[in-house]
Structures are given as structure tokens and as C-alpha cells.
Amino acid sequence: MDDIELARRGLRQSATFDPATIHAIQSAADKGIYDIRGGGAKRKVPHFDDLLFLGATLSRYPLEGYRERCGTDVVLGGRNAAFPLHLDIPVTIAGMSFGALSGPAKEAIGRGASEAGTSTTTGDGGMTPEERGQSKHLVYQYLPSRYGMNPDDLRKADAIEIGVGQGAKPGGGGMLLGQKISERVAGMRTLPMGIDQRSASRHPDWCGPDDLAIKIGEIRELTGWEKPVYVKMGATRTYYDVKLAVNAGADVVVVDGMQGGTAAAQDCFIEHVGIPTLAAIPQAVQALQELGVHRKPDGVQLIVSGGIRTGADVAKALALGADAVAIGTAAMIALGDNDPHLDNEYRKIGSAAGYYDDYQDGRDPAGISTQDPELSRHFDPVEGGRRLANYLRVLTMEAQVIARACGKAHVTHLEPEDLVALTVEAAAMARVPLAGTNWIPGAPGA
């Protein structure tokens, strides 16, 4: 029966026990195990779509798009590093490991990021020659597992990112299921083939922020004080975490909201742990401002990730105080993940184009989130890199269009004053007025 016939019979779905919830209960009862999947949160939470820009009219003067420059460059890591990263655009590629992604996919990411003038990040499991060879700016992700960690690779990197949390699973460790532990992945991670890998949820050699300061010092000594050191965290107690990271010596802080994706995690983790990106940015900015390091020449930069999709999202993150953003899921889609022309192949494995999130299974028909050589050989890293570069250019141009419309000569000149919110919740989280009012819920005196 279709929905109309069900309604005629007076049948209604429960708002609490909808069909997806019923299926999850039945699956748990059948299998006795929790659901593991990839991707990010599916629930709707306040996000960038709940904000609008106030374009210039009479009280503000816009820039002419064809005659007046709007800058997009960003410098990351100038606080302590001899060689900070100079990027052409404020959009970077988040850490996605070789293991979670295929070798050709990692190569394509390096190609696309380099063509667009930005950086990419290794993810867990170490650095591959393909990625280093194709990446003009490569950030080495230093994670609790230490899988593939090599001091020589730290020196080969352009920056080091110490991962202490991820938006999809703050407080949880990484997962790479056995079907993706190929011979090469196993060799890089010193693991047995075909056995599930579950990373530690915290670093083995420190117990708090004082120890983090020691670790940052060790990395600086190892790399000759040349490389910027990032600290990445999942968004939870963001205000306090950012302050601790800065005081420990971080050059750059990366805050990943709950809409951030993952290769594999418990569904209950993805949906119910962490806070929205929109709520995290103002907390991080407040912490940096109170420490006197926000948007200063020798300050600490803020990179924000978790659900960035469009140039408007980029512009809104920058307006709220970020210096740059990072993308992961969107980058995979740009490479060809969930492409409609593969719909028949997705349906053969029980999914559909636009719905596929079983990255943990290693059966991705696009050849991106797999270690199956038969599947990955269908993916062209040159074409994938071209597509990613095109997408990064569009994100940047869209952010420029909005910045010019607000009268800004650089995308990072956007500010909270340029924004209003459509909902009370978004206004309170983003700390900007509800549209048509000067009311910021929760602000002193509000």
C-alpha cells in the first residue's frame, strides 16, 4: 500500500518509532550486535543552512566582482614554525587514511588539493608514496594508534596534526574492519591481515594537557621547529579543550563538529555524541580571543570541519571566526562517491546511489572506500583529482561572491555582524541575532 492508502485507513507512523527505528530494533534483536557504518550524523541538527548573510545595500557598500579583488589565501602555523603553510584557498582536506580509502583515491586527493593550492592530510595508518608524491602540502596525522608512524615521515610532512578526537566519535578510537586489512595495509600498520583493527581512544603516552605540551615539544625537536603542529579535537567541551590545546603549544586548532564523517563507527556514537559544528565555532573563537591569539599575525589559527558542503558553508564558518575549513565527506563525493551512474552497482550490494554509507565493508563500487584491487582499478586518480580541484575552486568562488556582496576584500574579513539566524536555536548556538531582530538568545541582557 502507498502512503495515501495507508492514510485513508487511518494508519499513522509513530514519530518516536518510525520505520528506521523499528528496523534498527529488529536488526539488534536478530543479530545481537550494534550497527557499524560510515558517514556522519543523519539526524537534523542546527547547521549552516539556519544562517543568512546580510548583503550590502545602502548601509554597507559591496565590492564589484569583476574589478575589485577579494583575497582567499591563508597562512597556517606561523606561531612557532619556521615554515608555516601558505595556502591559496581556505579549504583543506581532512584526514582520511590509506586503509579507509584506496591508494588511487588518496593519490587523487593529493592531485586535486595541489591543483587548487591547498593541503591534504594523511589520516591513520601512515604516509603513502603516492600521496606524498602528489601533495604539495601534506599534513601528517599523529594518532593514538601510532599505526604506520615513522619519524622520517614526520620530517617529510609539511605539518603535523595531533589527533585527540574526531567529530563523528569524540572519545572513541578508529575502526578498520578486517575486510579492508589488505596485505599492504597490514604491512604499513604491523597488523595481521583480515582482522578487525580497533584503535585506542586516547594516546598511550600522555594522560592530560601537561603531557600534550611535552609531546608537542618532542615533535618540534624531531622536525627541527620547522613544521606547524595542529591539535584536532571532536567538538564537545570546545571552549576548555581549545584553551588547553593553545596553552600546550598548538599552532593550529582543528575543531570537528558532530556532522563530520567517519569510515566506520557505531551508529549510536555518530548520532548521539558531540555537538553541532555551529555550536562549536563560537566556543572555540571565544577561547582564542580570551587568550589573545585569534586572528593575530603570531596567533593560533582555527580550522573547522564537520558538514561543510558549499561555498556558503565556508563563508559562514569564516564569518563566525574560523580561519579555514576542512572537508572529508564532500571530498569523497567530489571524487565520485555515490555517483548516480553507479546506482545499479550500489543496488547489487543492498544500497543505492546517494544512500551508500557502508564504507566499513570495503565493497564500494566507486573504488574509493575499498582495498579490493578489482574495485579500485576502476577509479581513475587523474580524473578524480580533476573533479576534486574543480569542486574546491567552486567552493572558493562561492565564498568570494558572498564576501564581495558583504563588502569584504578578503574572505576572512567576514564577521558575525554579517550574519543573522532563522531559528532561535541557531541564533543561540552561533551567537548572532534572530533575523529581523537584535535578539541573541542567551546573550547577557537578552
CSV table of C-alpha atoms in Angstrom, one decimal:
chain,number,residue,atom,x,y,z
A,1,MET,CA,0.0,0.0,0.0
A,2,ASP,CA,1.2,3.5,-0.7
A,3,ASP,CA,1.1,6.4,1.8
A,4,ILE,CA,-2.2,7.7,0.5
A,5,GLU,CA,-3.9,4.3,1.0
A,6,LEU,CA,-2.4,4.0,4.5
A,7,ALA,CA,-3.7,7.4,5.4
A,8,ARG,CA,-7.2,6.6,4.2
A,9,ARG,CA,-7.2,3.6,6.6
A,10,GLY,CA,-6.3,5.9,9.4
A,11,LEU,CA,-2.8,4.5,9.8
A,12,ARG,CA,0.0,6.8,11.0
A,13,GLN,CA,3.7,6.3,11.6
A,14,SER,CA,4.9,6.9,15.2
A,15,ALA,CA,7.2,9.9,15.5
A,16,THR,CA,9.2,8.0,18.1
A,17,PHE,CA,9.2,4.6,16.5
A,18,ASP,CA,9.5,5.4,12.8
A,19,PRO,CA,10.3,2.7,10.2
A,20,ALA,CA,14.1,3.3,10.5
A,21,THR,CA,13.9,3.0,14.3
A,22,ILE,CA,11.8,-0.2,14.1
A,23,HIS,CA,14.3,-1.7,11.6
A,24,ALA,CA,17.2,-0.9,14.0
A,25,ILE,CA,15.4,-2.6,16.9
A,26,GLN,CA,14.6,-5.6,14.8
A,27,SER,CA,18.2,-5.8,13.5
A,28,ALA,CA,19.6,-5.6,17.0
A,29,ALA,CA,17.2,-8.3,18.1
A,30,ASP,CA,18.2,-10.6,15.2
A,31,LYS,CA,22.0,-10.1,15.3
A,32,GLY,CA,22.8,-9.2,18.9
A,33,ILE,CA,25.4,-6.6,17.7
A,34,TYR,CA,25.3,-2.8,17.3
A,35,ASP,CA,25.3,-1.2,13.9
A,36,ILE,CA,28.6,0.0,12.5
A,37,ARG,CA,28.6,2.3,9.5
A,38,GLY,CA,30.5,5.2,7.8
A,39,GLY,CA,29.4,8.7,7.0
A,40,GLY,CA,28.1,11.3,9.5
A,41,ALA,CA,25.1,12.0,11.6
A,42,LYS,CA,21.8,11.6,9.7
A,43,ARG,CA,19.6,13.5,12.3
A,44,LYS,CA,18.9,17.1,11.5
A,45,VAL,CA,20.6,19.5,13.9
A,46,PRO,CA,21.1,23.3,13.6
A,47,HIS,CA,23.6,23.8,10.8
A,48,PHE,CA,24.8,26.5,8.4
A,49,ASP,CA,21.6,26.4,6.5
A,50,ASP,CA,20.0,28.1,9.5
A,51,LEU,CA,22.1,31.2,9.0
A,52,LEU,CA,21.8,34.0,6.4
A,53,PHE,CA,24.1,36.7,5.3
A,54,LEU,CA,23.2,40.4,5.3
A,55,GLY,CA,24.4,41.6,1.9
A,56,ALA,CA,25.5,45.2,1.4
A,57,THR,CA,22.9,47.7,0.2
A,58,LEU,CA,23.0,51.4,1.4
A,59,SER,CA,24.4,51.0,5.0
A,60,ARG,CA,27.2,48.8,3.6
A,61,TYR,CA,28.9,49.0,0.2
A,62,PRO,CA,29.5,45.9,-1.9
A,63,LEU,CA,32.6,45.2,-3.9
A,64,GLU,CA,32.5,45.0,-7.7
A,65,GLY,CA,33.1,41.3,-8.6
A,66,TYR,CA,35.0,41.9,-11.9
A,67,ARG,CA,37.1,44.9,-10.8
A,68,GLU,CA,37.8,44.6,-7.1
A,69,ARG,CA,40.0,41.9,-5.6
A,70,CYS,CA,38.7,39.5,-2.8
A,71,GLY,CA,41.5,37.5,-1.3
A,72,THR,CA,41.3,33.9,-0.3
A,73,ASP,CA,44.8,33.0,0.9
A,74,VAL,CA,45.6,31.8,4.4
A,75,VAL,CA,48.7,31.2,6.4
A,76,LEU,CA,48.6,28.4,9.0
A,77,GLY,CA,51.1,27.8,11.7
A,78,GLY,CA,53.1,31.0,12.0
A,79,ARG,CA,53.1,31.0,15.8
A,80,ASN,CA,56.2,28.7,16.3
A,81,ALA,CA,57.0,27.1,13.0
A,82,ALA,CA,59.9,28.2,10.7
A,83,PHE,CA,57.9,27.2,7.7
A,84,PRO,CA,54.1,27.8,8.1
A,85,LEU,CA,51.7,26.6,5.4
A,86,HIS,CA,50.8,29.2,2.8
A,87,LEU,CA,47.6,28.1,1.1
A,88,ASP,CA,45.8,29.7,-1.8
A,89,ILE,CA,42.4,28.9,-0.5
A,90,PRO,CA,40.8,28.5,3.0
A,91,VAL,CA,39.5,25.0,2.2
A,92,THR,CA,41.7,22.0,3.2
A,93,ILE,CA,41.2,18.2,3.0
A,94,ALA,CA,40.6,16.4,6.3
A,95,GLY,CA,42.5,13.3,7.4
A,96,MET,CA,41.3,10.1,5.6
A,97,SER,CA,43.6,7.1,5.9
A,98,PHE,CA,45.0,4.8,3.3
A,99,GLY,CA,43.1,1.8,4.5
A,100,ALA,CA,39.8,3.6,4.8
A,101,LEU,CA,40.4,4.9,1.3
A,102,SER,CA,42.1,3.1,-1.6
A,103,GLY,CA,45.5,4.0,-2.9
A,104,PRO,CA,44.2,5.6,-6.1
A,105,ALA,CA,41.7,7.7,-4.1
A,106,LYS,CA,44.5,9.0,-1.8
A,107,GLU,CA,46.5,9.8,-4.9
A,108,ALA,CA,43.5,11.7,-6.4
A,109,ILE,CA,43.1,13.7,-3.2
A,110,GLY,CA,46.7,14.8,-3.4
A,111,ARG,CA,46.4,15.7,-7.0
A,112,GLY,CA,43.2,17.7,-6.5
A,113,ALA,CA,44.4,19.6,-3.4
A,114,SER,CA,47.7,20.5,-5.1
A,115,GLU,CA,46.0,21.8,-8.2
A,116,ALA,CA,43.7,24.0,-6.1
A,117,GLY,CA,46.6,25.2,-3.9
A,118,THR,CA,45.7,23.7,-0.6
A,119,SER,CA,46.7,20.9,1.8
A,120,THR,CA,45.6,17.3,2.4
A,121,THR,CA,46.0,15.1,5.4
A,122,THR,CA,47.3,11.5,5.8
A,123,GLY,CA,44.8,10.1,8.3
A,124,ASP,CA,45.6,7.0,10.4
A,125,GLY,CA,48.0,4.3,9.2
A,126,GLY,CA,50.9,6.3,7.8
A,127,MET,CA,52.0,8.1,4.7
A,128,THR,CA,52.0,6.5,1.2
A,129,PRO,CA,54.4,7.5,-1.5
A,130,GLU,CA,51.5,8.2,-3.9
A,131,GLU,CA,50.0,10.7,-1.5
A,132,ARG,CA,53.3,12.4,-0.6
A,133,GLY,CA,54.3,12.5,-4.2
A,134,GLN,CA,51.1,14.2,-5.4
A,135,SER,CA,50.6,16.5,-2.4
A,136,LYS,CA,52.2,20.0,-2.5
A,137,HIS,CA,51.2,20.5,1.2
A,138,LEU,CA,50.7,17.3,3.2
A,139,VAL,CA,49.7,17.2,6.9
A,140,TYR,CA,50.8,14.1,8.8
A,141,GLN,CA,48.1,12.9,11.3
A,142,TYR,CA,49.6,11.7,14.5
A,143,LEU,CA,47.0,9.5,16.2
A,144,PRO,CA,46.7,7.3,19.3
A,145,SER,CA,47.2,4.1,17.3
A,146,ARG,CA,50.6,5.1,16.0
A,147,TYR,CA,49.9,2.8,13.1
A,148,GLY,CA,52.5,3.4,10.4
A,149,MET,CA,54.2,6.2,12.4
A,150,ASN,CA,57.6,6.8,11.1
A,151,PRO,CA,59.9,9.7,12.3
A,152,ASP,CA,61.2,10.1,8.8
A,153,ASP,CA,57.7,10.6,7.5
A,154,LEU,CA,57.1,13.3,10.1
A,155,ARG,CA,60.1,15.1,8.7
A,156,LYS,CA,58.8,14.7,5.2
A,157,ALA,CA,55.4,16.2,6.1
A,158,ASP,CA,54.6,19.9,5.9
A,159,ALA,CA,52.7,20.0,9.2
A,160,ILE,CA,51.8,17.6,12.0
A,161,GLU,CA,48.3,17.2,13.2
A,162,ILE,CA,47.9,15.5,16.7
A,163,GLY,CA,44.5,13.9,16.7
A,164,VAL,CA,42.8,13.7,20.0
A,165,GLY,CA,39.3,13.4,18.8
A,166,GLN,CA,37.0,13.2,15.7
A,167,GLY,CA,33.6,14.8,15.3
A,168,ALA,CA,31.8,11.6,14.4
A,169,LYS,CA,33.2,9.9,17.5
A,170,PRO,CA,34.8,12.1,20.1
A,171,GLY,CA,36.1,9.9,22.9
A,172,GLY,CA,36.2,6.9,20.6
A,173,GLY,CA,39.0,5.2,18.6
A,174,GLY,CA,39.3,4.5,15.0
A,175,MET,CA,38.0,1.3,13.3
A,176,LEU,CA,39.1,-0.5,10.2
A,177,LEU,CA,37.3,-3.8,9.7
A,178,GLY,CA,39.2,-7.0,8.6
A,179,GLN,CA,37.9,-7.0,5.0
A,180,LYS,CA,39.9,-3.8,4.4
A,181,ILE,CA,43.1,-5.0,6.0
A,182,SER,CA,44.9,-5.9,2.8
A,183,GLU,CA,48.5,-7.2,2.7
A,184,ARG,CA,49.7,-3.6,2.1
A,185,VAL,CA,47.6,-2.1,4.8
A,186,ALA,CA,48.6,-4.8,7.2
A,187,GLY,CA,52.3,-4.2,6.5
A,188,MET,CA,52.1,-0.5,7.0
A,189,ARG,CA,50.2,-0.9,10.3
A,190,THR,CA,52.0,-4.0,11.5
A,191,LEU,CA,48.8,-5.9,11.8
A,192,PRO,CA,47.6,-9.4,10.8
A,193,MET,CA,45.6,-9.5,7.5
A,194,GLY,CA,41.8,-9.8,7.7
A,195,ILE,CA,41.5,-9.0,11.4
A,196,ASP,CA,39.4,-6.0,12.7
A,197,GLN,CA,41.6,-3.1,13.8
A,198,ARG,CA,40.2,-1.0,16.6
A,199,SER,CA,42.4,1.9,17.6
A,200,ALA,CA,42.9,3.2,21.1
A,201,SER,CA,40.6,6.1,22.1
A,202,ARG,CA,43.5,8.0,23.7
A,203,HIS,CA,47.2,8.4,23.2
A,204,PRO,CA,49.3,5.8,25.1
A,205,ASP,CA,52.0,8.1,26.3
A,206,TRP,CA,50.1,11.0,28.0
A,207,CYS,CA,47.3,11.5,30.5
A,208,GLY,CA,46.5,15.2,30.2
A,209,PRO,CA,47.3,18.6,28.7
A,210,ASP,CA,50.6,18.9,30.5
A,211,ASP,CA,51.8,15.7,28.8
A,212,LEU,CA,50.4,17.1,25.5
A,213,ALA,CA,52.8,20.0,25.9
A,214,ILE,CA,55.7,17.6,26.3
A,215,LYS,CA,54.6,15.7,23.2
A,216,ILE,CA,54.4,18.9,21.1
A,217,GLY,CA,57.9,19.7,22.3
A,218,GLU,CA,59.1,16.3,21.2
A,219,ILE,CA,57.6,16.7,17.7
A,220,ARG,CA,59.1,20.2,17.4
A,221,GLU,CA,62.6,18.8,18.3
A,222,LEU,CA,62.1,15.9,15.9
A,223,THR,CA,61.2,18.2,13.0
A,224,GLY,CA,63.7,21.0,13.8
A,225,TRP,CA,61.0,23.5,14.7
A,226,GLU,CA,60.1,23.8,11.0
A,227,LYS,CA,56.6,22.3,10.9
A,228,PRO,CA,53.4,23.7,12.3
A,229,VAL,CA,51.8,21.5,14.9
A,230,TYR,CA,48.0,21.2,14.8
A,231,VAL,CA,45.8,19.7,17.5
A,232,LYS,CA,42.5,18.2,16.3
A,233,MET,CA,39.5,17.6,18.6
A,234,GLY,CA,36.0,16.4,18.3
A,235,ALA,CA,33.6,19.1,19.3
A,236,THR,CA,32.3,18.6,22.9
A,237,ARG,CA,33.7,20.8,25.7
A,238,THR,CA,35.2,23.0,23.0
A,239,TYR,CA,35.9,26.2,25.0
A,240,TYR,CA,38.0,24.4,27.5
A,241,ASP,CA,39.6,22.0,25.1
A,242,VAL,CA,40.8,24.8,22.8
A,243,LYS,CA,42.3,26.7,25.7
A,244,LEU,CA,44.2,23.6,26.8
A,245,ALA,CA,45.5,22.9,23.3
A,246,VAL,CA,46.7,26.5,22.9
A,247,ASN,CA,48.4,26.6,26.3
A,248,ALA,CA,50.1,23.2,25.4
A,249,GLY,CA,51.7,25.0,22.4
A,250,ALA,CA,49.4,24.2,19.4
A,251,ASP,CA,50.0,26.4,16.3
A,252,VAL,CA,46.6,25.5,14.8
A,253,VAL,CA,43.5,24.1,16.4
A,254,VAL,CA,41.1,21.9,14.4
A,255,VAL,CA,37.6,21.6,15.7
A,256,ASP,CA,35.4,18.9,14.1
A,257,GLY,CA,31.6,19.0,14.7
A,258,MET,CA,29.2,16.1,15.0
A,259,GLN,CA,28.3,16.3,11.3
A,260,GLY,CA,31.8,15.2,10.5
A,261,GLY,CA,32.0,11.8,8.8
A,262,THR,CA,34.0,8.7,9.5
A,263,ALA,CA,35.0,5.5,7.7
A,264,ALA,CA,33.5,3.3,10.5
A,265,ALA,CA,31.9,3.9,13.9
A,266,GLN,CA,29.0,2.7,16.0
A,267,ASP,CA,25.8,4.3,14.7
A,268,CYS,CA,24.8,5.3,18.3
A,269,PHE,CA,28.2,7.1,18.6
A,270,ILE,CA,27.7,9.0,15.3
A,271,GLU,CA,24.2,10.2,16.2
A,272,HIS,CA,24.4,10.9,19.9
A,273,VAL,CA,27.9,12.1,20.9
A,274,GLY,CA,29.4,15.5,20.3
A,275,ILE,CA,27.8,18.9,19.5
A,276,PRO,CA,26.9,20.5,16.1
A,277,THR,CA,29.6,22.4,14.2
A,278,LEU,CA,27.5,25.6,14.5
A,279,ALA,CA,27.6,25.4,18.3
A,280,ALA,CA,31.4,24.6,18.4
A,281,ILE,CA,32.8,27.5,16.4
A,282,PRO,CA,31.8,30.4,18.7
A,283,GLN,CA,33.1,28.5,21.7
A,284,ALA,CA,36.5,28.0,20.0
A,285,VAL,CA,36.7,31.6,18.9
A,286,GLN,CA,35.8,32.8,22.4
A,287,ALA,CA,38.7,30.7,23.9
A,288,LEU,CA,41.1,32.1,21.3
A,289,GLN,CA,40.0,35.7,21.8
A,290,GLU,CA,40.4,35.4,25.6
A,291,LEU,CA,43.9,34.1,25.1
A,292,GLY,CA,44.7,37.0,22.7
A,293,VAL,CA,45.6,34.7,19.8
A,294,HIS,CA,42.6,34.9,17.5
A,295,ARG,CA,43.5,36.3,14.0
A,296,LYS,CA,46.8,37.8,15.1
A,297,PRO,CA,50.0,37.6,13.0
A,298,ASP,CA,51.6,35.4,15.6
A,299,GLY,CA,48.3,33.9,16.8
A,300,VAL,CA,46.7,30.4,16.6
A,301,GLN,CA,44.6,29.6,13.6
A,302,LEU,CA,41.2,27.8,13.8
A,303,ILE,CA,40.2,25.2,11.2
A,304,VAL,CA,36.6,24.0,11.4
A,305,SER,CA,35.2,20.8,9.9
A,306,GLY,CA,32.1,18.8,10.1
A,307,GLY,CA,29.4,19.0,7.4
A,308,ILE,CA,31.0,21.6,5.1
A,309,ARG,CA,29.3,21.3,1.7
A,310,THR,CA,29.1,24.6,-0.2
A,311,GLY,CA,30.9,27.9,-0.5
A,312,ALA,CA,28.1,29.4,1.6
A,313,ASP,CA,29.1,27.0,4.4
A,314,VAL,CA,32.7,28.0,4.0
A,315,ALA,CA,31.8,31.7,4.2
A,316,LYS,CA,29.6,31.2,7.3
A,317,ALA,CA,32.3,29.3,9.1
A,318,LEU,CA,34.8,32.1,8.3
A,319,ALA,CA,32.3,34.7,9.4
A,320,LEU,CA,31.9,33.0,12.7
A,321,GLY,CA,35.7,33.1,13.2
A,322,ALA,CA,37.3,30.2,11.5
A,323,ASP,CA,40.5,30.8,9.5
A,324,ALA,CA,39.9,27.8,7.2
A,325,VAL,CA,37.7,24.8,6.9
A,326,ALA,CA,38.4,21.1,6.2
A,327,ILE,CA,36.2,18.8,4.1
A,328,GLY,CA,36.1,15.0,4.1
A,329,THR,CA,32.7,13.5,3.0
A,330,ALA,CA,32.3,16.3,0.4
A,331,ALA,CA,35.7,15.5,-1.0
A,332,MET,CA,34.7,11.8,-1.4
A,333,ILE,CA,31.5,12.8,-3.2
A,334,ALA,CA,33.5,15.1,-5.5
A,335,LEU,CA,35.8,12.2,-6.3
A,336,GLY,CA,32.8,10.1,-7.4
A,337,ASP,CA,31.4,8.5,-4.3
A,338,ASN,CA,27.6,7.8,-4.5
A,339,ASP,CA,27.6,8.8,-8.2
A,340,PRO,CA,24.3,8.1,-9.9
A,341,HIS,CA,25.9,6.3,-12.9
A,342,LEU,CA,26.9,3.6,-10.3
A,343,ASP,CA,23.3,3.2,-9.0
A,344,ASN,CA,22.9,-0.4,-10.4
A,345,GLU,CA,26.2,-1.4,-8.7
A,346,TYR,CA,25.2,0.1,-5.4
A,347,ARG,CA,21.8,-1.7,-5.6
A,348,LYS,CA,23.6,-5.0,-6.1
A,349,ILE,CA,25.1,-4.7,-2.6
A,350,GLY,CA,21.9,-3.6,-0.9
A,351,SER,CA,22.2,0.2,-1.2
A,352,ALA,CA,21.6,2.9,-3.8
A,353,ALA,CA,23.4,5.9,-5.2
A,354,GLY,CA,23.1,8.8,-2.7
A,355,TYR,CA,22.5,6.4,0.2
A,356,TYR,CA,25.7,4.4,0.4
A,357,ASP,CA,27.5,4.7,3.7
A,358,ASP,CA,28.8,1.2,4.3
A,359,TYR,CA,32.4,2.4,3.9
A,360,GLN,CA,33.5,-0.2,6.5
A,361,ASP,CA,32.5,-3.1,4.2
A,362,GLY,CA,35.2,-2.4,1.6
A,363,ARG,CA,32.7,-3.1,-1.3
A,364,ASP,CA,32.5,0.5,-2.7
A,365,PRO,CA,31.7,0.2,-6.4
A,366,ALA,CA,33.3,3.7,-7.0
A,367,GLY,CA,36.7,2.2,-5.9
A,368,ILE,CA,37.2,4.9,-3.3
A,369,SER,CA,36.5,3.4,0.2
A,370,THR,CA,37.9,-0.1,-0.6
A,371,GLN,CA,41.0,-2.1,-0.7
A,372,ASP,CA,39.7,-4.6,-3.3
A,373,PRO,CA,42.1,-4.2,-6.3
A,374,GLU,CA,39.3,-5.1,-8.7
A,375,LEU,CA,37.1,-2.3,-7.5
A,376,SER,CA,39.9,0.3,-7.0
A,377,ARG,CA,41.3,-0.2,-10.5
A,378,HIS,CA,38.0,1.3,-11.9
A,379,PHE,CA,38.8,4.6,-10.2
A,380,ASP,CA,41.0,7.0,-12.2
A,381,PRO,CA,43.1,9.1,-9.9
A,382,VAL,CA,43.8,11.7,-12.6
A,383,GLU,CA,40.1,12.3,-13.3
A,384,GLY,CA,39.3,12.1,-9.6
A,385,GLY,CA,41.9,14.8,-8.9
A,386,ARG,CA,40.5,17.0,-11.6
A,387,ARG,CA,37.0,16.7,-10.2
A,388,LEU,CA,38.2,17.5,-6.7
A,389,ALA,CA,40.1,20.5,-7.9
A,390,ASN,CA,37.0,21.8,-9.7
A,391,TYR,CA,34.9,21.4,-6.6
A,392,LEU,CA,37.5,23.2,-4.4
A,393,ARG,CA,37.6,26.1,-6.9
A,394,VAL,CA,33.8,26.4,-6.8
A,395,LEU,CA,33.7,26.4,-3.0
A,396,THR,CA,36.3,29.2,-3.1
A,397,MET,CA,34.5,31.3,-5.8
A,398,GLU,CA,31.2,31.0,-3.9
A,399,ALA,CA,32.8,32.2,-0.7
A,400,GLN,CA,34.3,35.1,-2.7
A,401,VAL,CA,30.9,36.0,-4.2
A,402,ILE,CA,29.4,36.2,-0.7
A,403,ALA,CA,32.3,38.1,0.8
A,404,ARG,CA,32.1,40.7,-2.0
A,405,ALA,CA,28.4,41.1,-1.5
A,406,CYS,CA,29.1,41.9,2.1
A,407,GLY,CA,31.7,44.5,1.2
A,408,LYS,CA,34.8,42.4,2.2
A,409,ALA,CA,38.1,42.5,0.4
A,410,HIS,CA,39.1,39.1,1.8
A,411,VAL,CA,37.0,36.1,2.7
A,412,THR,CA,38.4,36.1,6.3
A,413,HIS,CA,37.1,39.7,6.8
A,414,LEU,CA,33.6,38.3,7.1
A,415,GLU,CA,32.4,38.6,10.7
A,416,PRO,CA,29.4,37.6,12.9
A,417,GLU,CA,27.9,41.1,12.2
A,418,ASP,CA,27.3,39.9,8.7
A,419,LEU,CA,25.0,37.1,9.8
A,420,VAL,CA,21.5,36.5,11.2
A,421,ALA,CA,19.8,33.3,12.2
A,422,LEU,CA,16.5,31.8,11.0
A,423,THR,CA,15.8,29.9,14.3
A,424,VAL,CA,16.1,30.6,17.9
A,425,GLU,CA,18.3,27.5,18.3
A,426,ALA,CA,20.7,28.6,15.6
A,427,ALA,CA,20.8,32.2,17.0
A,428,ALA,CA,21.7,30.9,20.4
A,429,MET,CA,24.4,28.5,19.1
A,430,ALA,CA,26.0,30.8,16.6
A,431,ARG,CA,25.6,33.9,18.9
A,432,VAL,CA,24.1,36.0,16.1
A,433,PRO,CA,20.7,37.8,16.1
A,434,LEU,CA,17.5,36.2,15.1
A,435,ALA,CA,16.6,37.6,11.6
A,436,GLY,CA,14.7,40.9,11.8
A,437,THR,CA,15.6,41.5,15.5
A,438,ASN,CA,18.6,42.4,17.6
A,439,TRP,CA,18.0,39.5,19.9
A,440,ILE,CA,20.7,36.9,20.6
A,441,PRO,CA,19.2,34.2,22.8
A,442,GLY,CA,21.4,33.6,25.8
A,443,ALA,CA,23.5,36.8,25.4
A,444,PRO,CA,24.0,38.9,28.5
A,445,GLY,CA,20.9,41.2,29.0
A,446,ALA,CA,18.9,39.3,26.3
